[in-house]
Amino acid sequence: MPLLFKKIKDLRNYLKSRRCEGKEVGFVPTMGYLHKGHRELIKLARMQNDIVVVSIFVNPTQFGEGEDYDRYPKDLERDLSICEEEGVDVVFAPEVAEIYPKGYRTRVCVGELGNILEGAFRPGHFDGVATIVVKLFNIVQPNRAYFGEKDYQQLKIIQQLVEDLNIPVEIIPVPIVREEGGLAYSSRNVYLSPEERESALAIYKSFQLAEKMIKAGERDAKRIKEAIRAFIERHPHVKGIDYVEITDENLKPKETVEKGDRILVAVRIGDARLIDNWKVEL
Ligand code: PAF
């Protein structure tokens, strides 16, 4: 079993002595309810570091009012056994009061990148993410930290954050892991009924449709976005599409699609809000 720490002080003491021995630390920050996507982050961290730390913390400051903070899935026992299977050394699972004690005030503001796409629908979300990530980086002081490309905007914001604030952590992006059928692994997939899950496959299929259009010579982002929307919308249980956007790799919207661009979508299906993205390969 991995070592389980709930207190910052205990985790710091442990990691301090490991670092004194010259060990390098890889860090996988998560909100728990681990799935295959997390396993890939952990596997890469395991390969590249002496010590692997996984944090499990459902961070209240990145949830808006009316979002799923109260019902976000949790299962620490299951997470611990997944961490054991993947050879994790340390799990850090603090209580909210340990991270945000009474009187806590400071918040990291990420600016423009945090206001577009996801940020337009979840105001303040990325400031909450940036705040917890900076805190966790300061607590763990890893050499490397691992982030999935499913949360592509989050990854870009964190890359910008470590550069802007001179945080000495190497950010390692890890490609999206998909279930058979193409649904990207997400802890939020548990909100889907079997029928809704079937409809959720429309997201992946819409990427395939876009890829086909692009391969056939279509380069007009507007027409591709319209085709994606129309395709997803005609599936049952789809309550709405928050956005379909095509950007360059730095999230700048594109009119003409090129290799390396990203298609990003957020779709509400049943009680779930799913995000996904696709890298355009030509
Ligand atoms: O991607 C997540 O699970 C969360 O946003 C993170 C990075 C662990 C911060 O709470």
PDB file of C-alpha atoms and ligand atoms in Angstrom:
ATOM      1  CA  MET A   1       0.000   0.000   0.000  1.00  0.00           C
ATOM      2  CA  PRO A   2       1.201   3.542  -0.632  1.00  0.00           C
ATOM      3  CA  LEU A   3       1.883   5.746   2.367  1.00  0.00           C
ATOM      4  CA  LEU A   4      -1.185   7.883   3.087  1.00  0.00           C
ATOM      5  CA  PHE A   5      -0.709  11.423   4.405  1.00  0.00           C
ATOM      6  CA  LYS A   6      -3.521  13.773   5.385  1.00  0.00           C
ATOM      7  CA  LYS A   7      -1.404  16.521   6.916  1.00  0.00           C
ATOM      8  CA  ILE A   8       0.868  18.881   4.963  1.00  0.00           C
ATOM      9  CA  LYS A   9       3.523  18.792   7.689  1.00  0.00           C
ATOM     10  CA  ASP A  10       3.821  14.988   7.627  1.00  0.00           C
ATOM     11  CA  LEU A  11       4.010  14.844   3.832  1.00  0.00           C
ATOM     12  CA  ARG A  12       6.640  17.597   3.793  1.00  0.00           C
ATOM     13  CA  ASN A  13       8.784  15.829   6.413  1.00  0.00           C
ATOM     14  CA  TYR A  14       8.667  12.591   4.479  1.00  0.00           C
ATOM     15  CA  LEU A  15       9.496  14.213   1.121  1.00  0.00           C
ATOM     16  CA  LYS A  16      12.252  16.338   2.619  1.00  0.00           C
ATOM     17  CA  SER A  17      14.209  13.294   3.700  1.00  0.00           C
ATOM     18  CA  ARG A  18      13.642  11.596   0.314  1.00  0.00           C
ATOM     19  CA  ARG A  19      14.926  14.698  -1.474  1.00  0.00           C
ATOM     20  CA  CYS A  20      17.982  14.752   0.825  1.00  0.00           C
ATOM     21  CA  GLU A  21      18.758  11.257  -0.470  1.00  0.00           C
ATOM     22  CA  GLY A  22      18.752  12.773  -3.978  1.00  0.00           C
ATOM     23  CA  LYS A  23      15.420  11.255  -5.025  1.00  0.00           C
ATOM     24  CA  GLU A  24      13.378  12.923  -7.769  1.00  0.00           C
ATOM     25  CA  VAL A  25       9.678  13.387  -7.184  1.00  0.00           C
ATOM     26  CA  GLY A  26       6.913  12.968  -9.769  1.00  0.00           C
ATOM     27  CA  PHE A  27       3.509  14.376  -8.869  1.00  0.00           C
ATOM     28  CA  VAL A  28       0.051  13.498 -10.177  1.00  0.00           C
ATOM     29  CA  PRO A  29      -2.592  15.904  -8.837  1.00  0.00           C
ATOM     30  CA  THR A  30      -6.134  14.447  -8.985  1.00  0.00           C
ATOM     31  CA  MET A  31      -9.597  14.871  -7.558  1.00  0.00           C
ATOM     32  CA  GLY A  32      -9.794  11.122  -6.961  1.00  0.00           C
ATOM     33  CA  TYR A  33     -12.227   8.531  -8.287  1.00  0.00           C
ATOM     34  CA  LEU A  34      -9.307   7.347 -10.367  1.00  0.00           C
ATOM     35  CA  HIS A  35      -9.762   5.819 -13.810  1.00  0.00           C
ATOM     36  CA  LYS A  36      -7.629   4.610 -16.704  1.00  0.00           C
ATOM     37  CA  GLY A  37      -6.719   8.166 -17.695  1.00  0.00           C
ATOM     38  CA  HIS A  38      -5.183   8.723 -14.246  1.00  0.00           C
ATOM     39  CA  ARG A  39      -3.421   5.365 -14.491  1.00  0.00           C
ATOM     40  CA  GLU A  40      -1.600   6.602 -17.603  1.00  0.00           C
ATOM     41  CA  LEU A  41      -0.427   9.724 -15.765  1.00  0.00           C
ATOM     42  CA  ILE A  42       0.779   7.586 -12.875  1.00  0.00           C
ATOM     43  CA  LYS A  43       2.502   5.036 -15.138  1.00  0.00           C
ATOM     44  CA  LEU A  44       4.512   7.791 -16.846  1.00  0.00           C
ATOM     45  CA  ALA A  45       5.346   9.385 -13.485  1.00  0.00           C
ATOM     46  CA  ARG A  46       6.460   5.944 -12.243  1.00  0.00           C
ATOM     47  CA  MET A  47       8.812   5.559 -15.220  1.00  0.00           C
ATOM     48  CA  GLN A  48      10.389   9.004 -14.910  1.00  0.00           C
ATOM     49  CA  ASN A  49      10.831   9.492 -11.132  1.00  0.00           C
ATOM     50  CA  ASP A  50      12.137   7.819  -7.974  1.00  0.00           C
ATOM     51  CA  ILE A  51       9.147   8.788  -5.839  1.00  0.00           C
ATOM     52  CA  VAL A  52       5.573   9.115  -7.125  1.00  0.00           C
ATOM     53  CA  VAL A  53       3.085  11.245  -5.195  1.00  0.00           C
ATOM     54  CA  VAL A  54      -0.630  11.289  -6.051  1.00  0.00           C
ATOM     55  CA  SER A  55      -2.883  13.883  -4.443  1.00  0.00           C
ATOM     56  CA  ILE A  56      -6.590  13.232  -4.017  1.00  0.00           C
ATOM     57  CA  PHE A  57      -8.501  16.380  -3.199  1.00  0.00           C
ATOM     58  CA  VAL A  58     -11.844  17.595  -4.514  1.00  0.00           C
ATOM     59  CA  ASN A  59     -10.974  21.247  -4.604  1.00  0.00           C
ATOM     60  CA  PRO A  60     -13.980  23.403  -3.637  1.00  0.00           C
ATOM     61  CA  THR A  61     -12.550  26.637  -5.073  1.00  0.00           C
ATOM     62  CA  GLN A  62     -12.733  25.383  -8.655  1.00  0.00           C
ATOM     63  CA  PHE A  63     -16.455  24.595  -8.516  1.00  0.00           C
ATOM     64  CA  GLY A  64     -19.055  27.273  -9.194  1.00  0.00           C
ATOM     65  CA  GLU A  65     -22.438  27.612  -7.572  1.00  0.00           C
ATOM     66  CA  GLY A  66     -24.861  24.938  -8.796  1.00  0.00           C
ATOM     67  CA  GLU A  67     -22.010  22.714 -10.040  1.00  0.00           C
ATOM     68  CA  ASP A  68     -21.354  19.159  -8.890  1.00  0.00           C
ATOM     69  CA  TYR A  69     -19.041  19.752  -5.885  1.00  0.00           C
ATOM     70  CA  ASP A  70     -21.442  18.074  -3.423  1.00  0.00           C
ATOM     71  CA  ARG A  71     -22.038  15.023  -5.561  1.00  0.00           C
ATOM     72  CA  TYR A  72     -18.540  14.641  -7.060  1.00  0.00           C
ATOM     73  CA  PRO A  73     -17.790  10.869  -6.842  1.00  0.00           C
ATOM     74  CA  LYS A  74     -15.457   9.740  -4.046  1.00  0.00           C
ATOM     75  CA  ASP A  75     -13.975   6.348  -3.098  1.00  0.00           C
ATOM     76  CA  LEU A  76     -10.675   6.618  -1.248  1.00  0.00           C
ATOM     77  CA  GLU A  77     -10.350   2.854  -0.635  1.00  0.00           C
ATOM     78  CA  ARG A  78     -10.674   2.104  -4.339  1.00  0.00           C
ATOM     79  CA  ASP A  79      -8.278   4.939  -5.222  1.00  0.00           C
ATOM     80  CA  LEU A  80      -5.708   3.589  -2.780  1.00  0.00           C
ATOM     81  CA  SER A  81      -5.831   0.131  -4.295  1.00  0.00           C
ATOM     82  CA  ILE A  82      -5.438   1.582  -7.815  1.00  0.00           C
ATOM     83  CA  CYS A  83      -2.438   3.555  -6.532  1.00  0.00           C
ATOM     84  CA  GLU A  84      -1.022   0.375  -5.040  1.00  0.00           C
ATOM     85  CA  GLU A  85      -1.441  -1.469  -8.356  1.00  0.00           C
ATOM     86  CA  GLU A  86       0.375   1.337 -10.153  1.00  0.00           C
ATOM     87  CA  GLY A  87       3.265   1.418  -7.691  1.00  0.00           C
ATOM     88  CA  VAL A  88       2.523   4.847  -6.201  1.00  0.00           C
ATOM     89  CA  ASP A  89       4.700   5.644  -3.165  1.00  0.00           C
ATOM     90  CA  VAL A  90       2.646   8.337  -1.481  1.00  0.00           C
ATOM     91  CA  VAL A  91      -1.000   9.443  -1.520  1.00  0.00           C
ATOM     92  CA  PHE A  92      -1.791  12.884  -0.142  1.00  0.00           C
ATOM     93  CA  ALA A  93      -5.498  13.157   0.726  1.00  0.00           C
ATOM     94  CA  PRO A  94      -6.038  16.224   2.895  1.00  0.00           C
ATOM     95  CA  GLU A  95      -9.302  17.530   4.351  1.00  0.00           C
ATOM     96  CA  VAL A  96     -10.596  20.855   3.027  1.00  0.00           C
ATOM     97  CA  ALA A  97      -9.668  22.625   6.294  1.00  0.00           C
ATOM     98  CA  GLU A  98      -6.058  21.490   5.949  1.00  0.00           C
ATOM     99  CA  ILE A  99      -5.788  23.195   2.543  1.00  0.00           C
ATOM    100  CA  TYR A 100      -8.065  26.165   3.170  1.00  0.00           C
ATOM    101  CA  PRO A 101      -7.852  26.920   6.902  1.00  0.00           C
ATOM    102  CA  LYS A 102     -10.003  29.637   8.458  1.00  0.00           C
ATOM    103  CA  GLY A 103      -8.766  33.034   7.321  1.00  0.00           C
ATOM    104  CA  TYR A 104      -7.476  31.767   3.999  1.00  0.00           C
ATOM    105  CA  ARG A 105      -7.658  34.594   1.451  1.00  0.00           C
ATOM    106  CA  THR A 106      -5.200  34.531  -1.447  1.00  0.00           C
ATOM    107  CA  ARG A 107      -6.299  33.454  -4.900  1.00  0.00           C
ATOM    108  CA  VAL A 108      -4.246  33.090  -8.071  1.00  0.00           C
ATOM    109  CA  CYS A 109      -5.736  34.962 -11.041  1.00  0.00           C
ATOM    110  CA  VAL A 110      -4.863  33.486 -14.431  1.00  0.00           C
ATOM    111  CA  GLY A 111      -6.292  36.281 -16.615  1.00  0.00           C
ATOM    112  CA  GLU A 112      -7.531  36.029 -20.208  1.00  0.00           C
ATOM    113  CA  LEU A 113      -6.799  32.323 -20.854  1.00  0.00           C
ATOM    114  CA  GLY A 114      -9.091  31.553 -17.929  1.00  0.00           C
ATOM    115  CA  ASN A 115     -12.045  33.490 -19.346  1.00  0.00           C
ATOM    116  CA  ILE A 116     -12.470  31.759 -22.709  1.00  0.00           C
ATOM    117  CA  LEU A 117     -13.994  28.330 -23.575  1.00  0.00           C
ATOM    118  CA  GLU A 118     -14.506  26.501 -20.236  1.00  0.00           C
ATOM    119  CA  GLY A 119     -13.893  29.744 -18.355  1.00  0.00           C
ATOM    120  CA  ALA A 120     -16.788  31.475 -20.145  1.00  0.00           C
ATOM    121  CA  PHE A 121     -19.167  28.826 -18.785  1.00  0.00           C
ATOM    122  CA  ARG A 122     -17.447  28.312 -15.429  1.00  0.00           C
ATOM    123  CA  PRO A 123     -16.412  31.773 -14.210  1.00  0.00           C
ATOM    124  CA  GLY A 124     -13.565  31.603 -11.695  1.00  0.00           C
ATOM    125  CA  HIS A 125     -12.961  27.904 -12.346  1.00  0.00           C
ATOM    126  CA  PHE A 126      -9.397  28.296 -13.597  1.00  0.00           C
ATOM    127  CA  ASP A 127      -8.447  30.712 -10.823  1.00  0.00           C
ATOM    128  CA  GLY A 128      -9.537  27.948  -8.427  1.00  0.00           C
ATOM    129  CA  VAL A 129      -7.516  25.361 -10.352  1.00  0.00           C
ATOM    130  CA  ALA A 130      -4.445  27.618 -10.457  1.00  0.00           C
ATOM    131  CA  THR A 131      -4.739  28.340  -6.734  1.00  0.00           C
ATOM    132  CA  ILE A 132      -4.832  24.684  -5.720  1.00  0.00           C
ATOM    133  CA  VAL A 133      -2.121  23.698  -8.205  1.00  0.00           C
ATOM    134  CA  VAL A 134       0.263  26.373  -6.881  1.00  0.00           C
ATOM    135  CA  LYS A 135      -0.497  25.289  -3.313  1.00  0.00           C
ATOM    136  CA  LEU A 136       0.064  21.615  -4.139  1.00  0.00           C
ATOM    137  CA  PHE A 137       3.288  22.422  -5.993  1.00  0.00           C
ATOM    138  CA  ASN A 138       4.522  24.313  -2.936  1.00  0.00           C
ATOM    139  CA  ILE A 139       3.531  21.468  -0.639  1.00  0.00           C
ATOM    140  CA  VAL A 140       4.988  18.622  -2.745  1.00  0.00           C
ATOM    141  CA  GLN A 141       7.788  20.522  -4.540  1.00  0.00           C
ATOM    142  CA  PRO A 142       7.950  17.935  -7.316  1.00  0.00           C
ATOM    143  CA  ASN A 143      10.506  17.783 -10.106  1.00  0.00           C
ATOM    144  CA  ARG A 144       7.763  16.883 -12.583  1.00  0.00           C
ATOM    145  CA  ALA A 145       3.968  17.078 -12.613  1.00  0.00           C
ATOM    146  CA  TYR A 146       1.624  15.182 -14.929  1.00  0.00           C
ATOM    147  CA  PHE A 147      -1.554  16.572 -16.515  1.00  0.00           C
ATOM    148  CA  GLY A 148      -3.940  14.911 -18.967  1.00  0.00           C
ATOM    149  CA  GLU A 149      -4.677  16.518 -22.315  1.00  0.00           C
ATOM    150  CA  LYS A 150      -8.396  15.904 -21.820  1.00  0.00           C
ATOM    151  CA  ASP A 151      -8.407  19.106 -19.786  1.00  0.00           C
ATOM    152  CA  TYR A 152      -6.482  20.829 -22.542  1.00  0.00           C
ATOM    153  CA  GLN A 153      -7.234  24.379 -21.438  1.00  0.00           C
ATOM    154  CA  GLN A 154      -6.221  23.486 -17.878  1.00  0.00           C
ATOM    155  CA  LEU A 155      -2.934  22.085 -19.185  1.00  0.00           C
ATOM    156  CA  LYS A 156      -2.225  25.278 -21.172  1.00  0.00           C
ATOM    157  CA  ILE A 157      -3.072  27.478 -18.185  1.00  0.00           C
ATOM    158  CA  ILE A 158      -0.768  25.496 -15.913  1.00  0.00           C
ATOM    159  CA  GLN A 159       2.075  25.656 -18.440  1.00  0.00           C
ATOM    160  CA  GLN A 160       1.593  29.445 -18.553  1.00  0.00           C
ATOM    161  CA  LEU A 161       1.358  29.616 -14.766  1.00  0.00           C
ATOM    162  CA  VAL A 162       4.664  27.862 -14.073  1.00  0.00           C
ATOM    163  CA  GLU A 163       6.369  30.059 -16.655  1.00  0.00           C
ATOM    164  CA  ASP A 164       4.842  33.319 -15.395  1.00  0.00           C
ATOM    165  CA  LEU A 165       5.479  32.557 -11.719  1.00  0.00           C
ATOM    166  CA  ASN A 166       8.895  30.887 -12.236  1.00  0.00           C
ATOM    167  CA  ILE A 167       7.771  27.673 -10.570  1.00  0.00           C
ATOM    168  CA  PRO A 168      10.542  25.089 -11.006  1.00  0.00           C
ATOM    169  CA  VAL A 169       8.303  22.163 -11.969  1.00  0.00           C
ATOM    170  CA  GLU A 170       8.435  20.424 -15.340  1.00  0.00           C
ATOM    171  CA  ILE A 171       4.899  20.003 -16.695  1.00  0.00           C
ATOM    172  CA  ILE A 172       4.420  16.720 -18.555  1.00  0.00           C
ATOM    173  CA  PRO A 173       1.324  16.472 -20.791  1.00  0.00           C
ATOM    174  CA  VAL A 174      -0.222  13.021 -21.245  1.00  0.00           C
ATOM    175  CA  PRO A 175      -2.525  12.152 -24.208  1.00  0.00           C
ATOM    176  CA  ILE A 176      -6.236  11.444 -23.703  1.00  0.00           C
ATOM    177  CA  VAL A 177      -7.187   7.863 -22.884  1.00  0.00           C
ATOM    178  CA  ARG A 178     -10.453   6.665 -24.471  1.00  0.00           C
ATOM    179  CA  GLU A 179     -12.778   3.802 -23.659  1.00  0.00           C
ATOM    180  CA  GLU A 180     -13.610   1.344 -26.410  1.00  0.00           C
ATOM    181  CA  GLY A 181     -16.031   3.333 -28.548  1.00  0.00           C
ATOM    182  CA  GLY A 182     -14.115   6.547 -28.004  1.00  0.00           C
ATOM    183  CA  LEU A 183     -15.539   8.113 -24.848  1.00  0.00           C
ATOM    184  CA  ALA A 184     -12.704   9.892 -23.019  1.00  0.00           C
ATOM    185  CA  TYR A 185     -12.200   8.569 -19.475  1.00  0.00           C
ATOM    186  CA  SER A 186     -13.530  10.996 -16.874  1.00  0.00           C
ATOM    187  CA  SER A 187     -14.631  10.650 -13.264  1.00  0.00           C
ATOM    188  CA  ARG A 188     -17.828  12.409 -14.360  1.00  0.00           C
ATOM    189  CA  ASN A 189     -18.773   9.543 -16.710  1.00  0.00           C
ATOM    190  CA  VAL A 190     -20.427   7.891 -13.670  1.00  0.00           C
ATOM    191  CA  TYR A 191     -23.234  10.437 -13.987  1.00  0.00           C
ATOM    192  CA  LEU A 192     -24.248   8.876 -17.329  1.00  0.00           C
ATOM    193  CA  SER A 193     -26.972   6.224 -17.644  1.00  0.00           C
ATOM    194  CA  PRO A 194     -26.230   3.454 -20.196  1.00  0.00           C
ATOM    195  CA  GLU A 195     -28.402   5.254 -22.794  1.00  0.00           C
ATOM    196  CA  GLU A 196     -26.714   8.598 -22.127  1.00  0.00           C
ATOM    197  CA  ARG A 197     -23.316   6.925 -22.383  1.00  0.00           C
ATOM    198  CA  GLU A 198     -24.322   5.690 -25.831  1.00  0.00           C
ATOM    199  CA  SER A 199     -25.188   9.262 -26.839  1.00  0.00           C
ATOM    200  CA  ALA A 200     -21.896  10.517 -25.386  1.00  0.00           C
ATOM    201  CA  LEU A 201     -20.057   8.508 -28.059  1.00  0.00           C
ATOM    202  CA  ALA A 202     -21.342  11.164 -30.472  1.00  0.00           C
ATOM    203  CA  ILE A 203     -18.518  13.425 -29.253  1.00  0.00           C
ATOM    204  CA  TYR A 204     -15.787  11.083 -30.458  1.00  0.00           C
ATOM    205  CA  LYS A 205     -17.708  10.272 -33.625  1.00  0.00           C
ATOM    206  CA  SER A 206     -18.024  13.995 -34.350  1.00  0.00           C
ATOM    207  CA  PHE A 207     -14.222  14.283 -34.169  1.00  0.00           C
ATOM    208  CA  GLN A 208     -13.930  11.451 -36.656  1.00  0.00           C
ATOM    209  CA  LEU A 209     -16.407  13.244 -38.892  1.00  0.00           C
ATOM    210  CA  ALA A 210     -14.358  16.435 -38.651  1.00  0.00           C
ATOM    211  CA  GLU A 211     -11.148  14.565 -39.384  1.00  0.00           C
ATOM    212  CA  LYS A 212     -12.797  13.046 -42.464  1.00  0.00           C
ATOM    213  CA  MET A 213     -13.950  16.478 -43.686  1.00  0.00           C
ATOM    214  CA  ILE A 214     -10.456  17.888 -43.178  1.00  0.00           C
ATOM    215  CA  LYS A 215      -8.824  14.945 -44.935  1.00  0.00           C
ATOM    216  CA  ALA A 216     -11.233  15.503 -47.855  1.00  0.00           C
ATOM    217  CA  GLY A 217      -9.915  19.075 -48.144  1.00  0.00           C
ATOM    218  CA  GLU A 218     -12.286  21.138 -45.966  1.00  0.00           C
ATOM    219  CA  ARG A 219     -10.356  23.874 -44.126  1.00  0.00           C
ATOM    220  CA  ASP A 220     -13.124  26.271 -43.141  1.00  0.00           C
ATOM    221  CA  ALA A 221     -13.377  26.136 -39.329  1.00  0.00           C
ATOM    222  CA  LYS A 222     -16.934  27.513 -39.333  1.00  0.00           C
ATOM    223  CA  ARG A 223     -18.244  24.742 -41.592  1.00  0.00           C
ATOM    224  CA  ILE A 224     -16.459  22.048 -39.597  1.00  0.00           C
ATOM    225  CA  LYS A 225     -17.793  23.421 -36.290  1.00  0.00           C
ATOM    226  CA  GLU A 226     -21.332  23.521 -37.709  1.00  0.00           C
ATOM    227  CA  ALA A 227     -21.047  19.898 -38.845  1.00  0.00           C
ATOM    228  CA  ILE A 228     -19.820  18.825 -35.386  1.00  0.00           C
ATOM    229  CA  ARG A 229     -22.682  20.674 -33.678  1.00  0.00           C
ATOM    230  CA  ALA A 230     -25.335  19.286 -36.002  1.00  0.00           C
ATOM    231  CA  PHE A 231     -23.980  15.758 -35.567  1.00  0.00           C
ATOM    232  CA  ILE A 232     -23.895  15.862 -31.757  1.00  0.00           C
ATOM    233  CA  GLU A 233     -27.250  17.656 -31.458  1.00  0.00           C
ATOM    234  CA  ARG A 234     -29.174  14.982 -33.232  1.00  0.00           C
ATOM    235  CA  HIS A 235     -28.393  12.399 -30.537  1.00  0.00           C
ATOM    236  CA  PRO A 236     -30.922  11.718 -27.763  1.00  0.00           C
ATOM    237  CA  HIS A 237     -30.201  12.947 -24.189  1.00  0.00           C
ATOM    238  CA  VAL A 238     -28.014  15.783 -25.485  1.00  0.00           C
ATOM    239  CA  LYS A 239     -29.290  18.745 -23.482  1.00  0.00           C
ATOM    240  CA  GLY A 240     -27.039  21.319 -25.060  1.00  0.00           C
ATOM    241  CA  ILE A 241     -23.643  22.143 -26.462  1.00  0.00           C
ATOM    242  CA  ASP A 242     -21.799  24.828 -24.513  1.00  0.00           C
ATOM    243  CA  TYR A 243     -19.171  25.314 -27.198  1.00  0.00           C
ATOM    244  CA  VAL A 244     -17.492  23.814 -30.227  1.00  0.00           C
ATOM    245  CA  GLU A 245     -14.288  25.675 -31.024  1.00  0.00           C
ATOM    246  CA  ILE A 246     -11.261  25.167 -33.218  1.00  0.00           C
ATOM    247  CA  THR A 247      -8.075  26.800 -32.000  1.00  0.00           C
ATOM    248  CA  ASP A 248      -4.359  26.646 -32.551  1.00  0.00           C
ATOM    249  CA  GLU A 249      -2.333  24.751 -29.945  1.00  0.00           C
ATOM    250  CA  ASN A 250      -2.333  27.860 -27.743  1.00  0.00           C
ATOM    251  CA  LEU A 251      -6.133  28.192 -27.737  1.00  0.00           C
ATOM    252  CA  LYS A 252      -6.292  31.035 -30.265  1.00  0.00           C
ATOM    253  CA  PRO A 253      -9.458  30.599 -32.399  1.00  0.00           C
ATOM    254  CA  LYS A 254      -8.825  29.655 -36.019  1.00  0.00           C
ATOM    255  CA  GLU A 255     -10.732  30.427 -39.210  1.00  0.00           C
ATOM    256  CA  THR A 256      -8.665  28.119 -41.398  1.00  0.00           C
ATOM    257  CA  VAL A 257      -7.806  24.731 -39.972  1.00  0.00           C
ATOM    258  CA  GLU A 258      -4.237  23.420 -40.023  1.00  0.00           C
ATOM    259  CA  LYS A 259      -2.335  20.412 -38.726  1.00  0.00           C
ATOM    260  CA  GLY A 260      -1.821  20.591 -34.959  1.00  0.00           C
ATOM    261  CA  ASP A 261      -4.965  22.664 -34.292  1.00  0.00           C
ATOM    262  CA  ARG A 262      -7.363  21.585 -31.541  1.00  0.00           C
ATOM    263  CA  ILE A 263     -11.083  20.989 -31.736  1.00  0.00           C
ATOM    264  CA  LEU A 264     -12.582  21.555 -28.271  1.00  0.00           C
ATOM    265  CA  VAL A 265     -16.124  20.777 -27.169  1.00  0.00           C
ATOM    266  CA  ALA A 266     -18.276  20.862 -24.033  1.00  0.00           C
ATOM    267  CA  VAL A 267     -21.560  18.978 -24.167  1.00  0.00           C
ATOM    268  CA  ARG A 268     -24.303  18.546 -21.578  1.00  0.00           C
ATOM    269  CA  ILE A 269     -25.712  15.029 -21.645  1.00  0.00           C
ATOM    270  CA  GLY A 270     -28.242  13.969 -19.005  1.00  0.00           C
ATOM    271  CA  ASP A 271     -26.823  15.240 -15.702  1.00  0.00           C
ATOM    272  CA  ALA A 272     -23.236  15.260 -16.945  1.00  0.00           C
ATOM    273  CA  ARG A 273     -21.234  18.010 -18.563  1.00  0.00           C
ATOM    274  CA  LEU A 274     -18.507  16.416 -20.678  1.00  0.00           C
ATOM    275  CA  ILE A 275     -15.486  18.106 -22.202  1.00  0.00           C
ATOM    276  CA  ASP A 276     -13.248  16.604 -24.832  1.00  0.00           C
ATOM    277  CA  ASN A 277     -10.794  17.687 -27.504  1.00  0.00           C
ATOM    278  CA  TRP A 278      -9.054  16.428 -30.589  1.00  0.00           C
ATOM    279  CA  LYS A 279      -5.762  17.253 -32.219  1.00  0.00           C
ATOM    280  CA  VAL A 280      -6.064  17.752 -35.972  1.00  0.00           C
ATOM    281  CA  GLU A 281      -3.710  15.402 -37.815  1.00  0.00           C
ATOM    282  CA  LEU A 282      -3.570  15.775 -41.549  1.00  0.00           C
TER     283      LEU A 282
HETATM  284  O1  PAF B   1      -7.697  17.970 -13.294  1.00  0.00           O
HETATM  285  C1  PAF B   1      -8.043  17.847 -12.106  1.00  0.00           C
HETATM  286  O2  PAF B   1      -8.408  16.769 -11.626  1.00  0.00           O
HETATM  287  C2  PAF B   1      -8.051  19.075 -11.212  1.00  0.00           C
HETATM  288  O3  PAF B   1      -8.458  20.203 -11.897  1.00  0.00           O
HETATM  289  C3  PAF B   1      -6.702  19.305 -10.485  1.00  0.00           C
HETATM  290  C4  PAF B   1      -5.591  19.611 -11.477  1.00  0.00           C
HETATM  291  C5  PAF B   1      -6.347  18.089  -9.672  1.00  0.00           C
HETATM  292  C6  PAF B   1      -6.825  20.505  -9.542  1.00  0.00           C
HETATM  293  O4  PAF B   1      -7.826  20.302  -8.589  1.00  0.00           O
END
